JSON list of C-alpha atoms in Angstrom, two decimals:
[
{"chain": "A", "resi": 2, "resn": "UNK", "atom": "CA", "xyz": [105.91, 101.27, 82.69]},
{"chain": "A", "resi": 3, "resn": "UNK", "atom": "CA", "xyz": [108.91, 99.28, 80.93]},
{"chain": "A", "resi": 4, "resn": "UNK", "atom": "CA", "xyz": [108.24, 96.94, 83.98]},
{"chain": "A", "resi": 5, "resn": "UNK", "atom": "CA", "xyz": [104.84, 96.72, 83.95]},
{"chain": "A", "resi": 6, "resn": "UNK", "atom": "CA", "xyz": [105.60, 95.58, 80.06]},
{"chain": "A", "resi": 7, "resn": "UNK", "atom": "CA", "xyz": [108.36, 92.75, 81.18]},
{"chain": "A", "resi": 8, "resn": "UNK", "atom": "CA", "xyz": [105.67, 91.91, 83.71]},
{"chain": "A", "resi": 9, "resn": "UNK", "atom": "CA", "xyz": [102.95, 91.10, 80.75]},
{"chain": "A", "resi": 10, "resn": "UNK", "atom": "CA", "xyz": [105.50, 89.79, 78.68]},
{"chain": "A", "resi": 11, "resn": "UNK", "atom": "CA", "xyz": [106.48, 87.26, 81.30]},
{"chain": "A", "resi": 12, "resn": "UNK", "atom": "CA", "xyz": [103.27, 86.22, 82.83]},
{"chain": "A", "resi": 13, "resn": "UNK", "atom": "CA", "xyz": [102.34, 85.25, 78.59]},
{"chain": "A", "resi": 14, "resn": "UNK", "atom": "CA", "xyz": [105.15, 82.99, 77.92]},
{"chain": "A", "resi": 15, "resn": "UNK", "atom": "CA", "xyz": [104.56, 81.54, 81.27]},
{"chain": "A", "resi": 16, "resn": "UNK", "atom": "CA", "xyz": [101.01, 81.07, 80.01]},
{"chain": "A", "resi": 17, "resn": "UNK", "atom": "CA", "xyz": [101.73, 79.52, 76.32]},
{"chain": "A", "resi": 18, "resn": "UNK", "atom": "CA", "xyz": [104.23, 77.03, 78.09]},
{"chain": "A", "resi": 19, "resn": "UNK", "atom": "CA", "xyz": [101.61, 75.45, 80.74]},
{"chain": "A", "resi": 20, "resn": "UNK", "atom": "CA", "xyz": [98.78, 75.74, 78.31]},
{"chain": "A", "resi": 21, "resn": "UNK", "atom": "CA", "xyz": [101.55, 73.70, 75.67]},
{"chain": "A", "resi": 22, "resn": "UNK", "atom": "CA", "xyz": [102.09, 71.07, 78.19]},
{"chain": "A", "resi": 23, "resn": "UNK", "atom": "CA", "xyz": [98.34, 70.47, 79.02]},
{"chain": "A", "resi": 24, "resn": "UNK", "atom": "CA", "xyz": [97.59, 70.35, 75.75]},
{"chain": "A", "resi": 25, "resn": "UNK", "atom": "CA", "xyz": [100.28, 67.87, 75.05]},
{"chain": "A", "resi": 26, "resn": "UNK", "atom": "CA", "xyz": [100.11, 65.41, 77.87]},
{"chain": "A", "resi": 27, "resn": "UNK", "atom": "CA", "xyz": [96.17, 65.11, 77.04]},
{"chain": "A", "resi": 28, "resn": "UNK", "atom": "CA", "xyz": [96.91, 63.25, 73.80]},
{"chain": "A", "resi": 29, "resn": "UNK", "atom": "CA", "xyz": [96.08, 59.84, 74.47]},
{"chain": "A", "resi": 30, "resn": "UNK", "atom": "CA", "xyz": [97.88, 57.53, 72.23]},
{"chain": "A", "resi": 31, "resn": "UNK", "atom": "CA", "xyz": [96.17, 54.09, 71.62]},
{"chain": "A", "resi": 32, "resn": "UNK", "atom": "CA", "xyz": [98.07, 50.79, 70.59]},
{"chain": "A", "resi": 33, "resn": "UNK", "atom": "CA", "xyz": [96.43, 47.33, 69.10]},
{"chain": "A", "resi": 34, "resn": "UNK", "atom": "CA", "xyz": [95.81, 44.91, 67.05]},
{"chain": "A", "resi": 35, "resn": "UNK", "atom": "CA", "xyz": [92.14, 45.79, 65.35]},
{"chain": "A", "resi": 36, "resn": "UNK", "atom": "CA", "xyz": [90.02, 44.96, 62.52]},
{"chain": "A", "resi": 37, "resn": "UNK", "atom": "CA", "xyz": [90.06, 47.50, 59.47]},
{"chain": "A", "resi": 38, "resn": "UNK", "atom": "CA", "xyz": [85.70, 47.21, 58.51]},
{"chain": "A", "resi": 39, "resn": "UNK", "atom": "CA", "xyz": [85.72, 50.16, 56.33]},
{"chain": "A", "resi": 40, "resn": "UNK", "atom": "CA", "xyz": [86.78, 53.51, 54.49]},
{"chain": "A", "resi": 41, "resn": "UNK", "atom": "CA", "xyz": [84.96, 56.30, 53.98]},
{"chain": "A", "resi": 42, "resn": "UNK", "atom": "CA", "xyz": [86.46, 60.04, 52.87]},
{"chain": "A", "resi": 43, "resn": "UNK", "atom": "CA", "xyz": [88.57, 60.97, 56.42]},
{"chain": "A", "resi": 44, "resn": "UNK", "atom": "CA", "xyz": [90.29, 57.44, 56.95]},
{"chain": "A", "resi": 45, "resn": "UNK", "atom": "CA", "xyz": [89.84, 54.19, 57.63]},
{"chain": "A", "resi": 46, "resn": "UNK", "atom": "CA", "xyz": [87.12, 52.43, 59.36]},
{"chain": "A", "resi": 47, "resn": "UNK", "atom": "CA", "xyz": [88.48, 49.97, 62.40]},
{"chain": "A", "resi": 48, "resn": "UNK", "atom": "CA", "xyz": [86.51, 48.07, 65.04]},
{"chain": "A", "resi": 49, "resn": "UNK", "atom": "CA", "xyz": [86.96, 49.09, 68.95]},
{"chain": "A", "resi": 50, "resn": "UNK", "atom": "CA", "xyz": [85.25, 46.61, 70.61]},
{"chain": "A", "resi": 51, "resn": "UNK", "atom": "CA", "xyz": [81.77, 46.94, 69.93]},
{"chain": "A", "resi": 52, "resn": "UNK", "atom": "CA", "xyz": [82.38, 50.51, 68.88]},
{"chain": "A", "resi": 53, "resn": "UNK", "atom": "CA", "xyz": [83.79, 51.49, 65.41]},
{"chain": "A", "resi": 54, "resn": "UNK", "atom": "CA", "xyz": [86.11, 55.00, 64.66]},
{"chain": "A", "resi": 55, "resn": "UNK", "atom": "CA", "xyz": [87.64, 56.63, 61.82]},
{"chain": "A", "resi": 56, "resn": "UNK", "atom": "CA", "xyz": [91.29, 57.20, 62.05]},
{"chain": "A", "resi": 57, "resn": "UNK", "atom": "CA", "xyz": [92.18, 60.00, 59.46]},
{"chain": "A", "resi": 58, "resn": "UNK", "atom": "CA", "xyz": [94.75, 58.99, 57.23]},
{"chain": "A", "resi": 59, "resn": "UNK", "atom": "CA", "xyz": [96.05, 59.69, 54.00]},
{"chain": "A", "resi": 60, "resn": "UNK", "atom": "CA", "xyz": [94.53, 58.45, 50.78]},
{"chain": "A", "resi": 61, "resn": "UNK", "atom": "CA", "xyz": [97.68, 55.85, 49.48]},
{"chain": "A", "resi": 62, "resn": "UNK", "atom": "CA", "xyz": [96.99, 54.09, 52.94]},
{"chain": "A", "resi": 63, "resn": "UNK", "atom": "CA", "xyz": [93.37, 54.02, 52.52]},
{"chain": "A", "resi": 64, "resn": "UNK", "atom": "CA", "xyz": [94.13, 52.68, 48.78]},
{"chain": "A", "resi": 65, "resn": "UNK", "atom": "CA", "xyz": [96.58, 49.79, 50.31]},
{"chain": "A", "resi": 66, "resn": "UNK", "atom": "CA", "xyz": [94.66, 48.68, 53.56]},
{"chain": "A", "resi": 67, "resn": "UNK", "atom": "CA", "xyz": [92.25, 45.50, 52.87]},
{"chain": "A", "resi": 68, "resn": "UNK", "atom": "CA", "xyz": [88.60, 45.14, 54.58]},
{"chain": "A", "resi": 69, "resn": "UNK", "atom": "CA", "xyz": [88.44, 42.35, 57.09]},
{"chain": "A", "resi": 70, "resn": "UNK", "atom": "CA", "xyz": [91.66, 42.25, 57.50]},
{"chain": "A", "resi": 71, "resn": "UNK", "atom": "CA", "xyz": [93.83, 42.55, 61.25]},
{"chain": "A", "resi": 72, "resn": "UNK", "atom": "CA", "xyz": [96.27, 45.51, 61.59]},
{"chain": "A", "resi": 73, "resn": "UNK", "atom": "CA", "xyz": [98.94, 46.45, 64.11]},
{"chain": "A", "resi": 74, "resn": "UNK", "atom": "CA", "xyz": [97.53, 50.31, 64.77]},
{"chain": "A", "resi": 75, "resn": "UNK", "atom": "CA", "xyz": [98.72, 53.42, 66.66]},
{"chain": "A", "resi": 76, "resn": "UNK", "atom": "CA", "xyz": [96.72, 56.08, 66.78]},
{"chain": "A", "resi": 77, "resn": "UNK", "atom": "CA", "xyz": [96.82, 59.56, 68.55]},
{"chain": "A", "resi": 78, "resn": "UNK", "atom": "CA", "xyz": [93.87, 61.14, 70.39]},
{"chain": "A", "resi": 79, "resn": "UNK", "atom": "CA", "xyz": [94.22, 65.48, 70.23]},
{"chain": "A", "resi": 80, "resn": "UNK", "atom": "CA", "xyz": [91.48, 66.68, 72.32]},
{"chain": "A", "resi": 81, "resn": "UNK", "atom": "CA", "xyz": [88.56, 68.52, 69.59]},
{"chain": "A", "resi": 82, "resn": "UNK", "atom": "CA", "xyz": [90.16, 66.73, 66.96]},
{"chain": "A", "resi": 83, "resn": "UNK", "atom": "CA", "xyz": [89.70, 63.06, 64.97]},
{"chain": "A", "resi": 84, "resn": "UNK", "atom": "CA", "xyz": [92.17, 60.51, 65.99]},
{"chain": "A", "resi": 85, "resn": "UNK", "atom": "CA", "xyz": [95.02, 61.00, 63.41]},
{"chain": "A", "resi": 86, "resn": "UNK", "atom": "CA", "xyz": [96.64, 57.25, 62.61]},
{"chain": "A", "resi": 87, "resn": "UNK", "atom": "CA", "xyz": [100.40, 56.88, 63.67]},
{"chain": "A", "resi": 88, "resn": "UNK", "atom": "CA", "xyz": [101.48, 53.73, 62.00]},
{"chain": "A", "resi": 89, "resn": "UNK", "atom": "CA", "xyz": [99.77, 50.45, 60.85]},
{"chain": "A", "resi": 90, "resn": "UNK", "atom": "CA", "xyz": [101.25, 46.96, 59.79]},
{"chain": "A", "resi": 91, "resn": "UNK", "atom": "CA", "xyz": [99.87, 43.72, 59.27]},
{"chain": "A", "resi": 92, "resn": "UNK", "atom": "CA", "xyz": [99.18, 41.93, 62.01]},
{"chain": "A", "resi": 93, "resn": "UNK", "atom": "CA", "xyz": [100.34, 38.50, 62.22]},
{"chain": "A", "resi": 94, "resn": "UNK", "atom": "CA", "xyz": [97.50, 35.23, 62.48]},
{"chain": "A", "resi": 95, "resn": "UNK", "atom": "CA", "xyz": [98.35, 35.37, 66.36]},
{"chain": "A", "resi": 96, "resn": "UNK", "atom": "CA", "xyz": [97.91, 38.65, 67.19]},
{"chain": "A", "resi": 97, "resn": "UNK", "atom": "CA", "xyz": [94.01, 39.02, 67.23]},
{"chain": "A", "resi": 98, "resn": "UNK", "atom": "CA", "xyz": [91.31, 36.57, 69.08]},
{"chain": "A", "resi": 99, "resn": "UNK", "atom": "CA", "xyz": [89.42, 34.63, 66.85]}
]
């Protein structure tokens, strides 16, 4: 019985480790230079091509960012979740096509 136990117990933390790591390594973590074209009450508003998405965020960024304007953005991807933003600059008058 006791090994029958150790048994379960094993096979689970084997389990939670590999479901961990594919969890992990399918975060995809995007890296630009992109156009902030709105807010609304998860994040800010950027445009991906001719796409837009909402990067949650907290509200002092969303208070600081300016409309129109280019940003240096990293954002993260969790699977069934809203891409989360990872940092944000301003981007210089190089750094985007006109």
């Amino acid at each position: 019985m006791r090994r029958l136990i150790l048994q379960i117990i094993v096979i689970a933390i084997i389990s939670f480790i590999a479901v961990t790591f594919v969890y992990r390594s399918s975060i995809q973590v995007t890296e630009g230079t992109y156009q902030i074209i709105g807010v609304n009450d998860k994040g800010i508003v950027i445009q991906l091509g001719n796409k837009e998405q909402t990067l949650r965020t907290t509200d002092d960024i969303v208070q600081l960012v300016k409309l129109d304007q280019y940003y240096d953005i990293r954002f993260e991807k969790a699977p069934l979740q809203q891409p989360e933003l990872d940092y944000i600059r301003l981007g210089t008058a190089n750094s985007h096509k006109s």
